[in-house]
Each structure stands twice: as C-alpha cells, then as structure tokens.
Coordinates of C-alpha atoms and ligand atoms in Angstrom, one line a residue:
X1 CA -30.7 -6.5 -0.1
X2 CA -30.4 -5.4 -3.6
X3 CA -26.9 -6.9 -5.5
X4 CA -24.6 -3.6 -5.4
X5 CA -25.6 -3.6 -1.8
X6 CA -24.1 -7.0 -0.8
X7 CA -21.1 -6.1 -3.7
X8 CA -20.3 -3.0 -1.4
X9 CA -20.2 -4.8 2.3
X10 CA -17.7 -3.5 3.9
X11 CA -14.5 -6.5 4.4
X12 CA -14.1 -7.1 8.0
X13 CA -11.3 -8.5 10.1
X14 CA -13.7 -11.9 10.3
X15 CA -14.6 -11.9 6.6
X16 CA -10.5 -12.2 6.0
X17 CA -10.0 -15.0 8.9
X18 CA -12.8 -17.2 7.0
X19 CA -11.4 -17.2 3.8
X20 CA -8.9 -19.1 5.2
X21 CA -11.0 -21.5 5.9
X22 CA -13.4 -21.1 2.5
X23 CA -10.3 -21.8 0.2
X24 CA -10.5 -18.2 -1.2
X25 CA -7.3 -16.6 -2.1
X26 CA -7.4 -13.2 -0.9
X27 CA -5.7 -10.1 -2.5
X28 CA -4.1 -6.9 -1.1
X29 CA -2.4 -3.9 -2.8
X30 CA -1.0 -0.4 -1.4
X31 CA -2.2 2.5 -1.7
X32 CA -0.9 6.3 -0.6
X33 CA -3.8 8.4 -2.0
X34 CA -7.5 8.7 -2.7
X35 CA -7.7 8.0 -6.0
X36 CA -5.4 4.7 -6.3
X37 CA -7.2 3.4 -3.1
X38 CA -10.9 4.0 -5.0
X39 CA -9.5 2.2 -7.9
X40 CA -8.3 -1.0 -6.6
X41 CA -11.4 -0.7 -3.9
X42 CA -13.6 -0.6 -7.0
X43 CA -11.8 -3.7 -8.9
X44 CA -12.4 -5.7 -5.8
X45 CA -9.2 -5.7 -3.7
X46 CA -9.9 -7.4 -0.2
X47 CA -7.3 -5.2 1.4
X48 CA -5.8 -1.8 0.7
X49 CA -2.6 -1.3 2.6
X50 CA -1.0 2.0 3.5
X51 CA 2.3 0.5 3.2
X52 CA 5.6 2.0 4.2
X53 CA 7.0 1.2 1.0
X54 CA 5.3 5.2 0.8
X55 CA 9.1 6.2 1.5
X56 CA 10.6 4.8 -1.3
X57 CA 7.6 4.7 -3.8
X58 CA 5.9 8.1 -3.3
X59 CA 8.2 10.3 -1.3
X60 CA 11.7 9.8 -2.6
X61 CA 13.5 8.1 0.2
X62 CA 15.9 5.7 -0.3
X63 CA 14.2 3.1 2.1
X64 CA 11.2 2.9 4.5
X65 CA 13.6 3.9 7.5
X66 CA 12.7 7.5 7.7
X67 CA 9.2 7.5 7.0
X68 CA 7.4 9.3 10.2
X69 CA 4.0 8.5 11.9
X70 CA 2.8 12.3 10.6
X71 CA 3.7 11.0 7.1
X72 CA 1.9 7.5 7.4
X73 CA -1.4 9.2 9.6
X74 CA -1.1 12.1 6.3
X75 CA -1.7 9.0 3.5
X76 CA -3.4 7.0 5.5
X77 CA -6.2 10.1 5.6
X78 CA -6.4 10.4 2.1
X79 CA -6.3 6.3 1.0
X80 CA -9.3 6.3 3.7
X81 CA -11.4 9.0 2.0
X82 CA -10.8 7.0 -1.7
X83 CA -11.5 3.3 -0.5
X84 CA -15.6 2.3 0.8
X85 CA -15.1 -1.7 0.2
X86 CA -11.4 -3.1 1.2
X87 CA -10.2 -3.2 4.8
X88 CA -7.9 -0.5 5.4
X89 CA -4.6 -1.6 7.1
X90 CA -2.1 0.9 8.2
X91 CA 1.5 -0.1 8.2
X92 CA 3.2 1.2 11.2
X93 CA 6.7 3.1 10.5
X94 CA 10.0 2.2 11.8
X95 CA 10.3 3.4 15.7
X96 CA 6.6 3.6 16.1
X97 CA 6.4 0.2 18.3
X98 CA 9.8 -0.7 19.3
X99 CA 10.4 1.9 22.2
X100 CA 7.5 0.5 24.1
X101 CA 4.3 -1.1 24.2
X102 CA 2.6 2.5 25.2
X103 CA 4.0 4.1 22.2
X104 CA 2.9 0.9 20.3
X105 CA -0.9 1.0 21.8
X106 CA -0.7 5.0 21.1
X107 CA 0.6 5.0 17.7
X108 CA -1.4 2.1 16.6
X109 CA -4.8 3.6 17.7
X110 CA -3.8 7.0 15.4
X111 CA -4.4 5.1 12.8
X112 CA -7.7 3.9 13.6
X113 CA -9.3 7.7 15.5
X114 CA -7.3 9.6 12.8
X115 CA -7.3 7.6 9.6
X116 CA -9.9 5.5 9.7
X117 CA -8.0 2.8 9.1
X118 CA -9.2 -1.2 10.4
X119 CA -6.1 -2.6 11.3
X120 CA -2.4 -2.3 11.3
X121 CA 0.6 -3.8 10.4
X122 CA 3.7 -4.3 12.3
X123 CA 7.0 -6.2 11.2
X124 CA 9.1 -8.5 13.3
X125 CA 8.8 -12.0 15.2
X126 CA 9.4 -13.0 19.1
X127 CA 10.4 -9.7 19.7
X128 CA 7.3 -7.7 18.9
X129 CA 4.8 -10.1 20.1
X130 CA 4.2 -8.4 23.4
X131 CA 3.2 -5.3 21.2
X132 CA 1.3 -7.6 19.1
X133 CA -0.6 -9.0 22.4
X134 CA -1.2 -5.2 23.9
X135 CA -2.3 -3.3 20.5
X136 CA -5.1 -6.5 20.2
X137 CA -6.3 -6.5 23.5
X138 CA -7.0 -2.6 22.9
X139 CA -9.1 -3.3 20.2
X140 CA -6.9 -3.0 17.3
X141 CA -6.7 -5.6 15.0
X142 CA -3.0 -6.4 14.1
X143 CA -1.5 -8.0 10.6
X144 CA 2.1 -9.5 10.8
X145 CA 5.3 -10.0 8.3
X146 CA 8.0 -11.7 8.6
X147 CA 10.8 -13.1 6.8
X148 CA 12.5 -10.3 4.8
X149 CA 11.6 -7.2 7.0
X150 CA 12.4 -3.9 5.2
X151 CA 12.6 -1.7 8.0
X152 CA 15.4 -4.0 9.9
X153 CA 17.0 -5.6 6.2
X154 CA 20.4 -4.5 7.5
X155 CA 20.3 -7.2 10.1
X156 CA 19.0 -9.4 7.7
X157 CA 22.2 -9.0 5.6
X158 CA 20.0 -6.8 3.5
X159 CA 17.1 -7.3 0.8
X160 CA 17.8 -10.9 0.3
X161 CA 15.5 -13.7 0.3
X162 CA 15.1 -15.0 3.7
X163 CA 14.8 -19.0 5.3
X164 CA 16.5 -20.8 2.4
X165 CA 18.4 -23.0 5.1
X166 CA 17.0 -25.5 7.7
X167 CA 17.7 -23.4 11.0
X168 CA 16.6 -19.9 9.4
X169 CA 13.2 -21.4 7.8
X170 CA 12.4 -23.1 11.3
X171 CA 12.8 -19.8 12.5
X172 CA 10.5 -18.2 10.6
X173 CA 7.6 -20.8 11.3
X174 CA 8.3 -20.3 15.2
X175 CA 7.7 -16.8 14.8
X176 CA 4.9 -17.3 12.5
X177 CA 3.3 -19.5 15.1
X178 CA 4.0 -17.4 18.4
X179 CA 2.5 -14.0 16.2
X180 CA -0.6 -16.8 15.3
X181 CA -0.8 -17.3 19.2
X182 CA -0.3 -13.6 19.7
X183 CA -3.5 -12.5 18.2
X184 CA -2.5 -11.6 14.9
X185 CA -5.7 -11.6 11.9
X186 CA -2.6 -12.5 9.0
X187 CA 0.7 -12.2 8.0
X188 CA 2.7 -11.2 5.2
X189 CA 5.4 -13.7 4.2
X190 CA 7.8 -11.5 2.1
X191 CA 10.7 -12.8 0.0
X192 CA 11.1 -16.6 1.5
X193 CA 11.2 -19.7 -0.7
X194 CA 8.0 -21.6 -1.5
X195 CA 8.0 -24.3 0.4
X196 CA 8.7 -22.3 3.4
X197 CA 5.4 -20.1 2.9
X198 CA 3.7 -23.5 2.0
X199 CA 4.7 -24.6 5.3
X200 CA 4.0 -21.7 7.7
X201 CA 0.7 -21.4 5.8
X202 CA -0.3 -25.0 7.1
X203 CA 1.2 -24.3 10.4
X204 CA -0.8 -21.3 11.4
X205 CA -4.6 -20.8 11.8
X206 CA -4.7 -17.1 10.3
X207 CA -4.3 -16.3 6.4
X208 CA -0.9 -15.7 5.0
X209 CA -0.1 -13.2 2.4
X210 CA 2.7 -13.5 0.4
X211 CA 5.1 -11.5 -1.5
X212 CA 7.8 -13.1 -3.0
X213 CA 6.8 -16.3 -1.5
X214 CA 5.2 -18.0 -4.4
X215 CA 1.2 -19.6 -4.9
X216 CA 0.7 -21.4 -2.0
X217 CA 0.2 -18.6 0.9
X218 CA -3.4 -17.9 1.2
X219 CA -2.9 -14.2 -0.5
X220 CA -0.7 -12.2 -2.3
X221 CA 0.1 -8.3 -1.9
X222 CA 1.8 -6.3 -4.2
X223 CA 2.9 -2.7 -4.2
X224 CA 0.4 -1.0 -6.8
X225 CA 3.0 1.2 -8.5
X226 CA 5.0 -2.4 -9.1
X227 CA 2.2 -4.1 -10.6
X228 CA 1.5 -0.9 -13.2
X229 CA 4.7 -0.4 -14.1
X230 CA 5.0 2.5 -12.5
X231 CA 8.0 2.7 -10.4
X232 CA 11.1 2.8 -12.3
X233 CA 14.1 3.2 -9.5
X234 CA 14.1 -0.6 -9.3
X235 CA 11.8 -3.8 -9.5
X236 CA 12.1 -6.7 -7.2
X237 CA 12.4 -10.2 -9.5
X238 CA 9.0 -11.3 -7.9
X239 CA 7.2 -8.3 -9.2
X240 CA 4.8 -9.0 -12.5
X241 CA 4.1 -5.9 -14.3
X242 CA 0.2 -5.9 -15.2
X243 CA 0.7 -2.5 -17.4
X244 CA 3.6 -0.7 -18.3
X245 CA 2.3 2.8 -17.3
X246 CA 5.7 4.9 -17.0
X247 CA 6.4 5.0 -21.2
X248 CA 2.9 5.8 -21.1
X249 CA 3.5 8.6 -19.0
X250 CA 6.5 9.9 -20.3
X251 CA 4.8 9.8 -23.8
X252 CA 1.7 11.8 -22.6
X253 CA 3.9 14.2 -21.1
X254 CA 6.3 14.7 -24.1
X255 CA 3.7 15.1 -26.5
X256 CA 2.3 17.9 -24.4
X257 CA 5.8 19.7 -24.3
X258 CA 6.2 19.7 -27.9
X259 CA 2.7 20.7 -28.4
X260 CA 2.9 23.8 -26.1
X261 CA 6.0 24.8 -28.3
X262 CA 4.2 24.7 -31.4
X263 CA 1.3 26.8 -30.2
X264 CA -1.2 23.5 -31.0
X265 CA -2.3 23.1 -27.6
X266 CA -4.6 24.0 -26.3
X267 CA -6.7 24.1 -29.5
X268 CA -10.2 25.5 -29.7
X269 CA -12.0 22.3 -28.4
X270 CA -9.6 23.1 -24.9
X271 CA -10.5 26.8 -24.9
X272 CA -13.1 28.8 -23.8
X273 CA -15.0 31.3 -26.3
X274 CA -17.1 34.8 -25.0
X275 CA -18.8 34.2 -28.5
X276 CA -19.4 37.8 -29.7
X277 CA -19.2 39.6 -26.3
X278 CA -15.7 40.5 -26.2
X279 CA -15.5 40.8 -30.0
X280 CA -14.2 44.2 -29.8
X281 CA -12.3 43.7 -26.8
X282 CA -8.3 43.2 -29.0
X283 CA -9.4 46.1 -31.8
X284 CA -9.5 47.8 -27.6
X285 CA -6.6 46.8 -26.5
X286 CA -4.4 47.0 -29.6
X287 CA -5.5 50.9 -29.8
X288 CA -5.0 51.1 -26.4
X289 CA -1.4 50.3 -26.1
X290 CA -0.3 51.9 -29.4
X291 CA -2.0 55.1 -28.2
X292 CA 0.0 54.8 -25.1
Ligands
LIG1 O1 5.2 -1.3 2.9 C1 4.7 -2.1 2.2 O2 4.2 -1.8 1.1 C2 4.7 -3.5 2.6 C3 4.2 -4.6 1.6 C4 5.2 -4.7 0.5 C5 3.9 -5.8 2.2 O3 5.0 -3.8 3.7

C-alpha cells in the first residue's frame, strides 16, 4: 500500500470509537457545499458535518428551526460529492425524529441512500433515546449532543451555557450515559462548563466532541464559516477566528466595483484576442451603422 493510499482510507465509525481509546483528539468541522467539504477533507478533518447551523450560516434564517429535510438531503448531496477522506455526518433537522420513531428510521436512512452520508446526528437526551436505539439497529450509525441544543434553546432559556449548577450538570451526564447505552458512536457537548465535559467524557465509553466545552472532551467541532471569519451576523465567545476572510472579501469585491467603473477591468491579460481575423470586423460595423 503505497503512503497516499493509507493517507486517503476512508474514516469509519470504528476508526472514530478507537481514538478514544488511542488518546487521539479528533476534529470535526461543517460543511454545506463541495468545495468547503474538499478543503477541510483535504487538511485532514476526521469528520465533516452537514450541520443545521446551514439555516443560519448559509440560508439566511434566523435559527436552525425551519430548516427542512429537502434542504439538509440538498447540502448534504453536494458536501458528499466534495469530501473522499472524513466521515460524513448528516445533522437531522428539527421535526425529522420527534413525531415518531418511523419517521426517525425514514428520515435518518435519506441521508445515508440519498446523500451518501455515514452517520447522523440527532439532538436531545432521555427523550430521543428510543429513536437513538431504532435508527442503530437499522444500520445507521447515530452521533449525539447535548447540553445547549439549538433546535429546542427556547426551553433551555435560550443560547446560554448549559449545566453550570449541581442538578442541571448531573443531568447532562445521565443523558450522556443513557445515549452511551443507547448505541450512540459520539456526542457533541455544546456550550457546558469544563469540568462538566471533563466529566461526561470519563463517564462515557464513546468520544465526546466539544463546542464550547473547553480541552478536555475528546474532540472539538467548529462551524467552518466561524473558524474563517466568515460569518459576520454574530460569533459565539467560544469561537477562535483562524482567518479573517470577510474584509478579505469585501476588499476583493470592492476593488472589482471600482475597477469595472474605470473601464480597467478586465485588462488584456483577462480578454480574449481573434489576433488579426476580425481586424476589419469595427471599420465593418462602424460603416455599417452610420450607413444605416
Ligand atoms: O449544526 C451544527 O453545525 C452543529 C454543530 C455546531 C455541532 O450542530
């Protein structure tokens, strides 16, 4: 097996339970579209998540409420064609597996016939872990996340760190255990203090991936556009911008208004030339329309 071959295995569902056990942090990002999923499969991601977090970062909602499966199943498509490394994990949208498990099992295996994807993910604790149970046994591996749960926030008194008292953290290690017991391959801990996700991380036998819940969960996800300083509506405290790409952005794009109303682009290296066959081709024209 030559180097790139073994560089370009494809992750499995297996390969991200054993890291657990090897002591290797794992990384996930989002992804919505080919290209952004071939880049981070190319740096070496572990997991590429078709988040839900689409609503607010790609299509302009207001929160991941309204985001549909068609939407999801339409991304999904597209990260899928980009990524050849990472395991794909589709997020499942709000009222896609709370009406009932059939729905859940349905839904859930869209992803994988329609979108290639490996997995999905589902928010909630006790109450989805008969879906959790019935989407594994048909075959589909299953990713949790609790704590702050963007999709239900308004019963969580809304985007607010989660388990900061005795009652609410023991909570969220109950539910982290009974998903662990449920079948689930990992869990995203999202906005809960650190010693919490330090906790449920020893208390559970799958990886944990964190966001917002400090170093000590056995991975860390961000949302892409975050981490390049792309997304300018708003950026959560436990966000680090890598790259500030929107000035970049609105540079590029301001330069290129002002050169279009100059008349310096495009210049002759960004136009195309017949060379002498149309030489006489404006003399033509110019007689043409002044002879009526
Ligand atoms: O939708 C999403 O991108 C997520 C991550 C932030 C974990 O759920």
């Amino acid at each position: 097996m030559s180097t790139n071959a073994k560089k370009d295995k494809k992750i499995t569902v297996a390969d991200i339970i054993a890291a657990k056990n090897q002591g290797r942090r794992l990384t996930m990002l989002t992804a919505y579209d080919a290209p952004v999923s071939a880049l981070v499969d190319r740096c070496g991601v572990d997991m590429i998540l078709v988040g839900d977090s689409l609503g607010m970062v790609v299509l302009g909602y207001d929160s991941t409420v309204p985001v549909t499966m068609d939407e999801m199943l339409h991304h999904a498509r597209a990260a899928g064609r980009g990524r050849s490394r990472a395991l794909l994990v589709g997020d499942m949208p709000f009222m896609s597996y709370q009406v009932g498990i059939r729905d859940a099992v349905i839904n859930a295996g869209r992803f994988m016939k329609e979108a290639d994807c490996d997995a999905v993910k589902l928010e909630g604790g006790l109450e989805v872990c008969e879906v959790v149970r019935a989407v594994t046994r048909a075959g589909i591996p299953v990713m949790g996340h609790v704590g702050l749960t963007p999709q239900t926030a308004g019963n969580l008194g809304g985007f607010k760190v989660q388990g900061r008292d005795l009652a609410s953290a023991k909570k969220i290690i109950a539910e982290a255990r009974a998903l662990n017991e449920a079948g689930v391959f990992s869990l995203v801990l999202e906005c809960v203090p650190g010693e919490l996700a330090r906790a449920v991380s020893a208390a559970i036998s799958v990886p944990t991936i964190g966001i917002g819940a400090g170093v000590d969960c056995d991975g860390q996800v961000l949302v892409t556009q975050d981490l390049v300083g792309m997304f300018e509506k708003f950026t959560p405290s436990f966000v680090k911008k890598y790259a500030e790409l929107a000035p970049l952005m609105k540079e590029a794009v301001s330069c290129f208004i002002k050169e279009v109303g100059q008349g310096v682009f495009p210049d002759r290296e960004h136009s195309f030339s017949s060379g002498e066959t149309l030489s006489g081709l404006l003399e033509d024209e110019d007689g043409d329309q002044s002879g009526g």
